[in-house]
PDB file of C-alpha atoms and ligand atoms in Angstrom:
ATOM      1  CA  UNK E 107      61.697  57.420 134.736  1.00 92.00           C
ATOM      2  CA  UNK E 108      58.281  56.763 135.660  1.00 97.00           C
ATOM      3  CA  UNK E 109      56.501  56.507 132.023  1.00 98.00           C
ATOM      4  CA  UNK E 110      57.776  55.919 128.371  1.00 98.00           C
ATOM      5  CA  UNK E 111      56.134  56.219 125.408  1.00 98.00           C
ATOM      6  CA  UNK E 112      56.914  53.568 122.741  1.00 98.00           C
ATOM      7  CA  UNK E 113      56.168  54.351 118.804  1.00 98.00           C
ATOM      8  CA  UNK E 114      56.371  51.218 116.782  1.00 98.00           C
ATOM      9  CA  UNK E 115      54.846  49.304 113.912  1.00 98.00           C
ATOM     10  CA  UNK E 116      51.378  48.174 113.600  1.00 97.00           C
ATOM     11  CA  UNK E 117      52.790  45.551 111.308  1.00 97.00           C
ATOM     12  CA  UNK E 118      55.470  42.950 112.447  1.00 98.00           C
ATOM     13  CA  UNK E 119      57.528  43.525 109.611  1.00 98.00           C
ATOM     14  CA  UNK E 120      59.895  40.981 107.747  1.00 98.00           C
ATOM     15  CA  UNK E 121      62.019  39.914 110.700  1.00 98.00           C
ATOM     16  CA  UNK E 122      60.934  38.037 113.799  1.00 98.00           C
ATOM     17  CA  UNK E 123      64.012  40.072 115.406  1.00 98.00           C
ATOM     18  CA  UNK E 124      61.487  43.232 115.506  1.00 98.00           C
ATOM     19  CA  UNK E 125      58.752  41.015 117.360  1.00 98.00           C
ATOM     20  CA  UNK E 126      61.507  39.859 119.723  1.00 98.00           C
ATOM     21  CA  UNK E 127      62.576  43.261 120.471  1.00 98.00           C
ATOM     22  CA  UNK E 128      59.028  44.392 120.753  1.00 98.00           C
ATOM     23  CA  UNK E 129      58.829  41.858 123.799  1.00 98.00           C
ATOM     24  CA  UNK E 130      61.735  42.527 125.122  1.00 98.00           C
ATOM     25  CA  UNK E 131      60.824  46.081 125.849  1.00 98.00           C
ATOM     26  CA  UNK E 132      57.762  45.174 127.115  1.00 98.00           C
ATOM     27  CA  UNK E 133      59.321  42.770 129.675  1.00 98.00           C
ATOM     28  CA  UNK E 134      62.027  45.015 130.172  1.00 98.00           C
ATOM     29  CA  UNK E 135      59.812  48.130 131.424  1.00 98.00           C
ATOM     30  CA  UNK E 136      57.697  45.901 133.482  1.00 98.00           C
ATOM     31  CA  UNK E 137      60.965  44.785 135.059  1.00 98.00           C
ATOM     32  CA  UNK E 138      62.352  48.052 135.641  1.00 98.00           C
ATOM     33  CA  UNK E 139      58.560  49.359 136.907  1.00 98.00           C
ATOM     34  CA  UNK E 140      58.211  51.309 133.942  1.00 98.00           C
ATOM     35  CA  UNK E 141      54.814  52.370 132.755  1.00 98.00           C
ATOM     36  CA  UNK E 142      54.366  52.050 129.156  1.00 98.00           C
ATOM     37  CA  UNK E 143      52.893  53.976 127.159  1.00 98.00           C
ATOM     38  CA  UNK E 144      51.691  53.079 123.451  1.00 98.00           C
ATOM     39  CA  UNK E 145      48.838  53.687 120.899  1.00 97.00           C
ATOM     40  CA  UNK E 146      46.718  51.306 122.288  1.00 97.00           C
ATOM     41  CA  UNK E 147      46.283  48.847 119.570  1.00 96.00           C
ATOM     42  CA  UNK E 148      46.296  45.164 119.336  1.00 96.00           C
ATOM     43  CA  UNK E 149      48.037  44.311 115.900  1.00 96.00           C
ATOM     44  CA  UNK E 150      52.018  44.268 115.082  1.00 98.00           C
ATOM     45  CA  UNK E 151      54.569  45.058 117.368  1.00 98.00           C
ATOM     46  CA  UNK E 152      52.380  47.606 119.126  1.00 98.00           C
ATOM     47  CA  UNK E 153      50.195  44.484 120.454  1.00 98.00           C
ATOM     48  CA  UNK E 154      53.550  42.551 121.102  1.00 98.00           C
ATOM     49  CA  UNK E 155      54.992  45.251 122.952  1.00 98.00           C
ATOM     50  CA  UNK E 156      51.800  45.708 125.505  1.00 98.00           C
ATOM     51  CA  UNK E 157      51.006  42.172 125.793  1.00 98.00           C
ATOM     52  CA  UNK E 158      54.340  41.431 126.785  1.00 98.00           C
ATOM     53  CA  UNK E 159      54.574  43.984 129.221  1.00 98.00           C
ATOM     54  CA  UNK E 160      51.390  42.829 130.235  1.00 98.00           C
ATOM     55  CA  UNK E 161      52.382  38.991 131.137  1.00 98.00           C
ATOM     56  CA  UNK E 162      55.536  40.022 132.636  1.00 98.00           C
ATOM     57  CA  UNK E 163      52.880  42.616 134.956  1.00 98.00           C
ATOM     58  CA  UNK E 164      53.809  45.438 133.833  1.00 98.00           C
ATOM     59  CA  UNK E 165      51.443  48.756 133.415  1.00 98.00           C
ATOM     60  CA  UNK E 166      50.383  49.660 130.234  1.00 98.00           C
ATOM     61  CA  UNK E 167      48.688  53.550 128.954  1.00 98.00           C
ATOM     62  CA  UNK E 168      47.159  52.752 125.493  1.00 98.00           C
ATOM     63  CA  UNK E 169      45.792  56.295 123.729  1.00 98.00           C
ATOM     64  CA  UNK E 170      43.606  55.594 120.789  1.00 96.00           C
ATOM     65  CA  UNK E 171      41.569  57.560 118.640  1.00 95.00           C
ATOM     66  CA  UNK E 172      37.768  56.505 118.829  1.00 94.00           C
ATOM     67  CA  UNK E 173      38.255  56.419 114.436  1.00 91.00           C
ATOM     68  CA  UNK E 174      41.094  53.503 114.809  1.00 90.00           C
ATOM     69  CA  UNK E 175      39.722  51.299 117.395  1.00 89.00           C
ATOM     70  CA  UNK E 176      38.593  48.972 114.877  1.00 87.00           C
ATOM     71  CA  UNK E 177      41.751  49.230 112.451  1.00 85.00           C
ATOM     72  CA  UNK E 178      44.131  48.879 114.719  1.00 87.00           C
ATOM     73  CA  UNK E 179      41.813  46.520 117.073  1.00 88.00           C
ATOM     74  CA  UNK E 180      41.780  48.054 120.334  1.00 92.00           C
ATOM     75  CA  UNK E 181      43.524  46.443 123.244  1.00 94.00           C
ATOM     76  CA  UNK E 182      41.096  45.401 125.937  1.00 94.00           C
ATOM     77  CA  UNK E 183      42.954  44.225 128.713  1.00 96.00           C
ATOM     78  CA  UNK E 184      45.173  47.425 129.207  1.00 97.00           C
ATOM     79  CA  UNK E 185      45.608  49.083 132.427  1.00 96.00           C
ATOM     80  CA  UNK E 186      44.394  52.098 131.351  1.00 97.00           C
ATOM     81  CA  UNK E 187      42.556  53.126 127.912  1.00 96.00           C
ATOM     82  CA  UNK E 188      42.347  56.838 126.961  1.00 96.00           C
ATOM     83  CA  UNK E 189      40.166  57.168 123.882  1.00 96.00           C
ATOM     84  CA  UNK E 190      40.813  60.232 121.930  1.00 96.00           C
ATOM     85  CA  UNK E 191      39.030  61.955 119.049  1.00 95.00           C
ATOM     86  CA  UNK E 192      41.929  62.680 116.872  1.00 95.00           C
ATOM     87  CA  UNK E 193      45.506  61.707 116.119  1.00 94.00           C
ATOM     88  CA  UNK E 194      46.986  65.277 117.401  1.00 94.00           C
ATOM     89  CA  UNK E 195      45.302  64.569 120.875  1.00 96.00           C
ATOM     90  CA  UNK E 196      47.121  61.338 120.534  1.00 96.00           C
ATOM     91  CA  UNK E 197      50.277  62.851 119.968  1.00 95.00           C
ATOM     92  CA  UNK E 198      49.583  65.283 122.821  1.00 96.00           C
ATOM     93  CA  UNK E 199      48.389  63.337 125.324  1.00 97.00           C
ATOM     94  CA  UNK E 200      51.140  60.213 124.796  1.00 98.00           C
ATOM     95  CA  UNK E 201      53.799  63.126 124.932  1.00 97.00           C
ATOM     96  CA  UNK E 202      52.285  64.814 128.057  1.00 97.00           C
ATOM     97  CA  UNK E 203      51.973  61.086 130.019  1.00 98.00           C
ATOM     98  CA  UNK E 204      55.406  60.429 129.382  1.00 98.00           C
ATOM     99  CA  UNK E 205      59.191  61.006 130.670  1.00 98.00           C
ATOM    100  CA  UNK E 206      60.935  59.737 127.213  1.00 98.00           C
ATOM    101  CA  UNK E 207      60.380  58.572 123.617  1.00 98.00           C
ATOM    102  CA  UNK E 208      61.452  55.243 121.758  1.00 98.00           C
ATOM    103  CA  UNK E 209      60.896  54.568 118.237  1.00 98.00           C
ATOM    104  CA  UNK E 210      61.062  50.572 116.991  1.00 98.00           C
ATOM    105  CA  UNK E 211      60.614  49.505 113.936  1.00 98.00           C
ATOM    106  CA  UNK E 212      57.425  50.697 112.074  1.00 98.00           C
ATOM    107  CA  UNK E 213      56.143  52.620 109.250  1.00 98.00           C
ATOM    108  CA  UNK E 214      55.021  55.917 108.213  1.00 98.00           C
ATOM    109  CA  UNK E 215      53.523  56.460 111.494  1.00 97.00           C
ATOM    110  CA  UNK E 216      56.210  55.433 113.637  1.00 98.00           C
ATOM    111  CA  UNK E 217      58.243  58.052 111.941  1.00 98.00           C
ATOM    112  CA  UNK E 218      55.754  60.741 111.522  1.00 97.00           C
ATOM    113  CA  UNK E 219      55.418  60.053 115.597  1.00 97.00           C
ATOM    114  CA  UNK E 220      58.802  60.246 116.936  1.00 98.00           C
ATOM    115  CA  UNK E 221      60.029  62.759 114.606  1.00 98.00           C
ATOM    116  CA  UNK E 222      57.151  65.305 115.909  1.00 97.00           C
ATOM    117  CA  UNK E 223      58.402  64.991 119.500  1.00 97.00           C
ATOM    118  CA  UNK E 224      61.900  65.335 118.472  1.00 98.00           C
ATOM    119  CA  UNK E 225      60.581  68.454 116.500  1.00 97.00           C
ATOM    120  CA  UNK E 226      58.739  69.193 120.367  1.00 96.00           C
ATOM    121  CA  UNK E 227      62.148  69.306 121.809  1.00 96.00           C
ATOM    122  CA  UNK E 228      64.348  71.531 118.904  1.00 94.00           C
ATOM    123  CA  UNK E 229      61.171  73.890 119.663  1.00 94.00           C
ATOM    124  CA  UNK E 230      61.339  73.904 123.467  1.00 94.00           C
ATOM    125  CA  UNK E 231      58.164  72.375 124.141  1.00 94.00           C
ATOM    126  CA  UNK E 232      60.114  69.712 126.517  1.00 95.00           C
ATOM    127  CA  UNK E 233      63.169  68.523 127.195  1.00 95.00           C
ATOM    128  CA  UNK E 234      62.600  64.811 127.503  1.00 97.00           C
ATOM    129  CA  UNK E 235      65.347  62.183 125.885  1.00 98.00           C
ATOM    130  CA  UNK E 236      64.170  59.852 122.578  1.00 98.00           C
ATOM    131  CA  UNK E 237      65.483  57.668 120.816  1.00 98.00           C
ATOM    132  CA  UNK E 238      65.728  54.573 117.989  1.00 98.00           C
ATOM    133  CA  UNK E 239      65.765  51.414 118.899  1.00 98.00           C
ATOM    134  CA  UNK E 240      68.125  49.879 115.747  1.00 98.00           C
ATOM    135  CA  UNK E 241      67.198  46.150 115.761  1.00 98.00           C
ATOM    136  CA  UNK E 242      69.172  44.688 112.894  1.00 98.00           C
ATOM    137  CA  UNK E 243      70.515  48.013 111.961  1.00 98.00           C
ATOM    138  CA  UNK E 244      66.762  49.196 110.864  1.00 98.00           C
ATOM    139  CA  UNK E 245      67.703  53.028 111.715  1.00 98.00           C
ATOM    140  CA  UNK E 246      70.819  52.615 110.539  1.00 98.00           C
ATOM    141  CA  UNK E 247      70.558  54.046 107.294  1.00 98.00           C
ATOM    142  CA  UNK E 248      68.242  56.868 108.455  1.00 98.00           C
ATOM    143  CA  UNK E 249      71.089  57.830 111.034  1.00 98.00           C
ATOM    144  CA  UNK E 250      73.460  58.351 108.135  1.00 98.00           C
ATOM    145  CA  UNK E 251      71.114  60.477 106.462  1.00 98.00           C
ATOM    146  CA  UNK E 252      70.391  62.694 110.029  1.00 98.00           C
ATOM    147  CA  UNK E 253      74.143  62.950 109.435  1.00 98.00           C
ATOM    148  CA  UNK E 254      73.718  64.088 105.876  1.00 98.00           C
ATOM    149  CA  UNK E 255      71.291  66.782 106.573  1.00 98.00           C
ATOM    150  CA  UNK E 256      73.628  68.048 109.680  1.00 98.00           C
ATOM    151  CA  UNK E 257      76.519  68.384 107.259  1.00 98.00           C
ATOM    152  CA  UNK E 258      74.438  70.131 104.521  1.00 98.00           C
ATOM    153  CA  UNK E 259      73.377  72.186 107.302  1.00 98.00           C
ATOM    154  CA  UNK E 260      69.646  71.885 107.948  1.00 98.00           C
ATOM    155  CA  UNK E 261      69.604  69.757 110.915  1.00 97.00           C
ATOM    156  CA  UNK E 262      72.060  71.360 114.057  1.00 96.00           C
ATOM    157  CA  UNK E 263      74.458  69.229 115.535  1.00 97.00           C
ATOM    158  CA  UNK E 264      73.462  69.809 119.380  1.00 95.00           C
ATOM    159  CA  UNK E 265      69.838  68.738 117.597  1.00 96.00           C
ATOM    160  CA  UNK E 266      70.942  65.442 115.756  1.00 97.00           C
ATOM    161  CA  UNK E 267      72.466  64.849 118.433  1.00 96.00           C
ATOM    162  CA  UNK E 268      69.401  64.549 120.775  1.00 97.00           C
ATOM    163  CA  UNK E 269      67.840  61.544 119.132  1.00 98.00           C
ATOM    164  CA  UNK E 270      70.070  58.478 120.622  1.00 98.00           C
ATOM    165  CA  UNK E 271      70.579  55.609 118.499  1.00 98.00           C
ATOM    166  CA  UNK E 272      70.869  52.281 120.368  1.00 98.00           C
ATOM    167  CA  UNK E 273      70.460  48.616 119.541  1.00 98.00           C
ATOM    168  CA  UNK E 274      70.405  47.238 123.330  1.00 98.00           C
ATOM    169  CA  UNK E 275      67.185  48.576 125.410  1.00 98.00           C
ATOM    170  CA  UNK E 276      68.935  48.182 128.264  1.00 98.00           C
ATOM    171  CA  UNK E 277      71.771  50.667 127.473  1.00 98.00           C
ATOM    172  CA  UNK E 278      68.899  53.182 126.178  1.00 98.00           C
ATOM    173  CA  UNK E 279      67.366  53.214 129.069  1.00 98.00           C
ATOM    174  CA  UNK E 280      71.049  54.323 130.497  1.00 98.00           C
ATOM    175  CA  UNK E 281      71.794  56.719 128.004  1.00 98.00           C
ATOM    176  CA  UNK E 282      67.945  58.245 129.100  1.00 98.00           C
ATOM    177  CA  UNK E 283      69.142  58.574 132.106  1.00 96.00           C
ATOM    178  CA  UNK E 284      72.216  60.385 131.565  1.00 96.00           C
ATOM    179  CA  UNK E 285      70.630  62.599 128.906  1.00 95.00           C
ATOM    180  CA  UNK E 286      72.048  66.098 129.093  1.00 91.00           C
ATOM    181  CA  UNK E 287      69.358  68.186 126.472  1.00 90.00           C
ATOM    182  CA  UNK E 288      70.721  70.653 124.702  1.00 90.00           C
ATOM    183  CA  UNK E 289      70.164  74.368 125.755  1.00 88.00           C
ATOM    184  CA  UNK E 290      66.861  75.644 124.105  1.00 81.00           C
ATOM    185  CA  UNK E 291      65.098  78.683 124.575  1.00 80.00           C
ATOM    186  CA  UNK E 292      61.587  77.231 125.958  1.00 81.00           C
ATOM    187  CA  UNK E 293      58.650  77.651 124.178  1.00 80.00           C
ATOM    188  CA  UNK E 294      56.316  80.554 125.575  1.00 72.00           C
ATOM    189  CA  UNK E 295      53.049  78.813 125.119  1.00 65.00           C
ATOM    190  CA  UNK E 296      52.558  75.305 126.346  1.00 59.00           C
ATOM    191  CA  UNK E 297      49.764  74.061 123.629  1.00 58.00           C
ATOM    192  CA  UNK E 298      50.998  72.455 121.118  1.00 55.00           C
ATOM    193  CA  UNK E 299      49.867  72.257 116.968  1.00 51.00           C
TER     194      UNK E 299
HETATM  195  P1  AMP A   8      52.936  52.432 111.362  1.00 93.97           P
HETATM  196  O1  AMP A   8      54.343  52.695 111.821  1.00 93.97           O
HETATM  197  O2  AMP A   8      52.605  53.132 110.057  1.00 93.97           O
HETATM  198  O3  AMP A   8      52.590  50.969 111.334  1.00 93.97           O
HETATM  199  O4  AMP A   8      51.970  53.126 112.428  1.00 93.97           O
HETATM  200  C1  AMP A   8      52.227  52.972 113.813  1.00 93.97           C
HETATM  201  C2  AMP A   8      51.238  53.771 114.609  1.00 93.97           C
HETATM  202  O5  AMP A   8      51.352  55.156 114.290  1.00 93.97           O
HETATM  203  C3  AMP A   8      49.771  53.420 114.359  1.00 93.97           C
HETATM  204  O6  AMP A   8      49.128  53.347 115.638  1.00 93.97           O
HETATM  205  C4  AMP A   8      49.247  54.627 113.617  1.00 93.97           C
HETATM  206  O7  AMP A   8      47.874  54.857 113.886  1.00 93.97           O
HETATM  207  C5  AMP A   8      50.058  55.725 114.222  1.00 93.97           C
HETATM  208  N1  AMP A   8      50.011  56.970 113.443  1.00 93.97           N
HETATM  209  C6  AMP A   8      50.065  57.150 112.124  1.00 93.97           C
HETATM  210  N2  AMP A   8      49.998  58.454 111.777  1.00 93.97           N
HETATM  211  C7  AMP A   8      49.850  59.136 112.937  1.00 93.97           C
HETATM  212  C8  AMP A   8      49.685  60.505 113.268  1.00 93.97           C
HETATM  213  N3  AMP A   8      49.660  61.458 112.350  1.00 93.97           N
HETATM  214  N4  AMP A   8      49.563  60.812 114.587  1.00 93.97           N
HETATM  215  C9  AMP A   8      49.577  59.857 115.538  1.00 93.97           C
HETATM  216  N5  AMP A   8      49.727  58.548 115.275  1.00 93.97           N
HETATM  217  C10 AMP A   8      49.858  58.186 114.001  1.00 93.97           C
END
């Protein structure tokens, strides 16, 4: 895998575990010569993440929409910058840059992200692995509900089952690389909402 997106908080939350595992996947794709690939801000674990990937000389994509640079205080010293106009050409663009998807902790937009890929993949639109990075159990609860709405029946299995749910980068990264995705009929048309 050449290029990952990462979707995390532009908060550091309560825990100094989530800036720790911010880092660590920062350090850990530099390592591994994986690109990362982020929103492009400077604040909470999304400034963590590409600053440690940074100092460990890594590469880092940052996509941005030109209304957020100064909310989410744009990253300057990126390897690449791609100012957008919107958050959908954020979405599309991070999504078309990249070979897999991993949520860490965040907030509304965190979710709102990774959950519209995975919604990419039950439509067709790709077949690329994602997953949730559970530092200190943080998905833990919203994996038991996934497994709620399976059993009421709203969510397939071969579909819950796409989203991998991993506390150890590392073994992500292996369980990416293994990924098998379910058979899908592919979308005809390749733009996306
Ligand atoms: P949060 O998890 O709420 O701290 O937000 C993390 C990142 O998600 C921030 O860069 C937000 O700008 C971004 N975000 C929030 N909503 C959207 C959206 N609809 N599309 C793309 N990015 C979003």
């Amino acid at each position: 895998m050449k290029r990952i997106a990462v979707f995390c908080g532009s908060n550091h939350g309560a825990r100094p575990a989530y800036t720790a595992a911010a880092r660590a996947v920062g350090e850990l794709f530099a390592r591994e010569g994986i690109t990362t690939v982020y929103g492009g801000g400077s604040v909470g674990l999304m400034g963590e993440l590409a600053d440690a990937a940074l100092a460990s000389g890594g590469e880092v994509i940052g996509v941005i929409p030109r209304p957020l640079w100064d909310r989410e205080v744009g990253h300057h010293g990126l390897t690449d910058l791609r100012i957008v106009e919107s958050m959908h050409e954020r979405k599309t663009l991070i999504s078309a840059l990249s070979d897999a998807f991993i949520a860490l902790p965040g907030g509304l937009g965190t979710f709102e992200e990774i959950f519209e890929v995975w919604t990419w993949a039950q439509l067709g639109m790709h077949q690329k692995p994602l997953g949730f990075l559970n530092v200190d159990e943080y998905f833990s609860s919203l994996a038991t509900f996934l497994d709620h709405a399976n059993g009421e029946g709203f969510i397939r299995t071969e579909q819950r089952n796409v989203a991998i749910f991993e506390s150890d980068p590392a073994t992500m990264l292996q369980r990416f690389a293994s990924y098998a995705p379910p058979a899908v009929r592919k979308w005809i048309d390749d733009s996306r909402t």
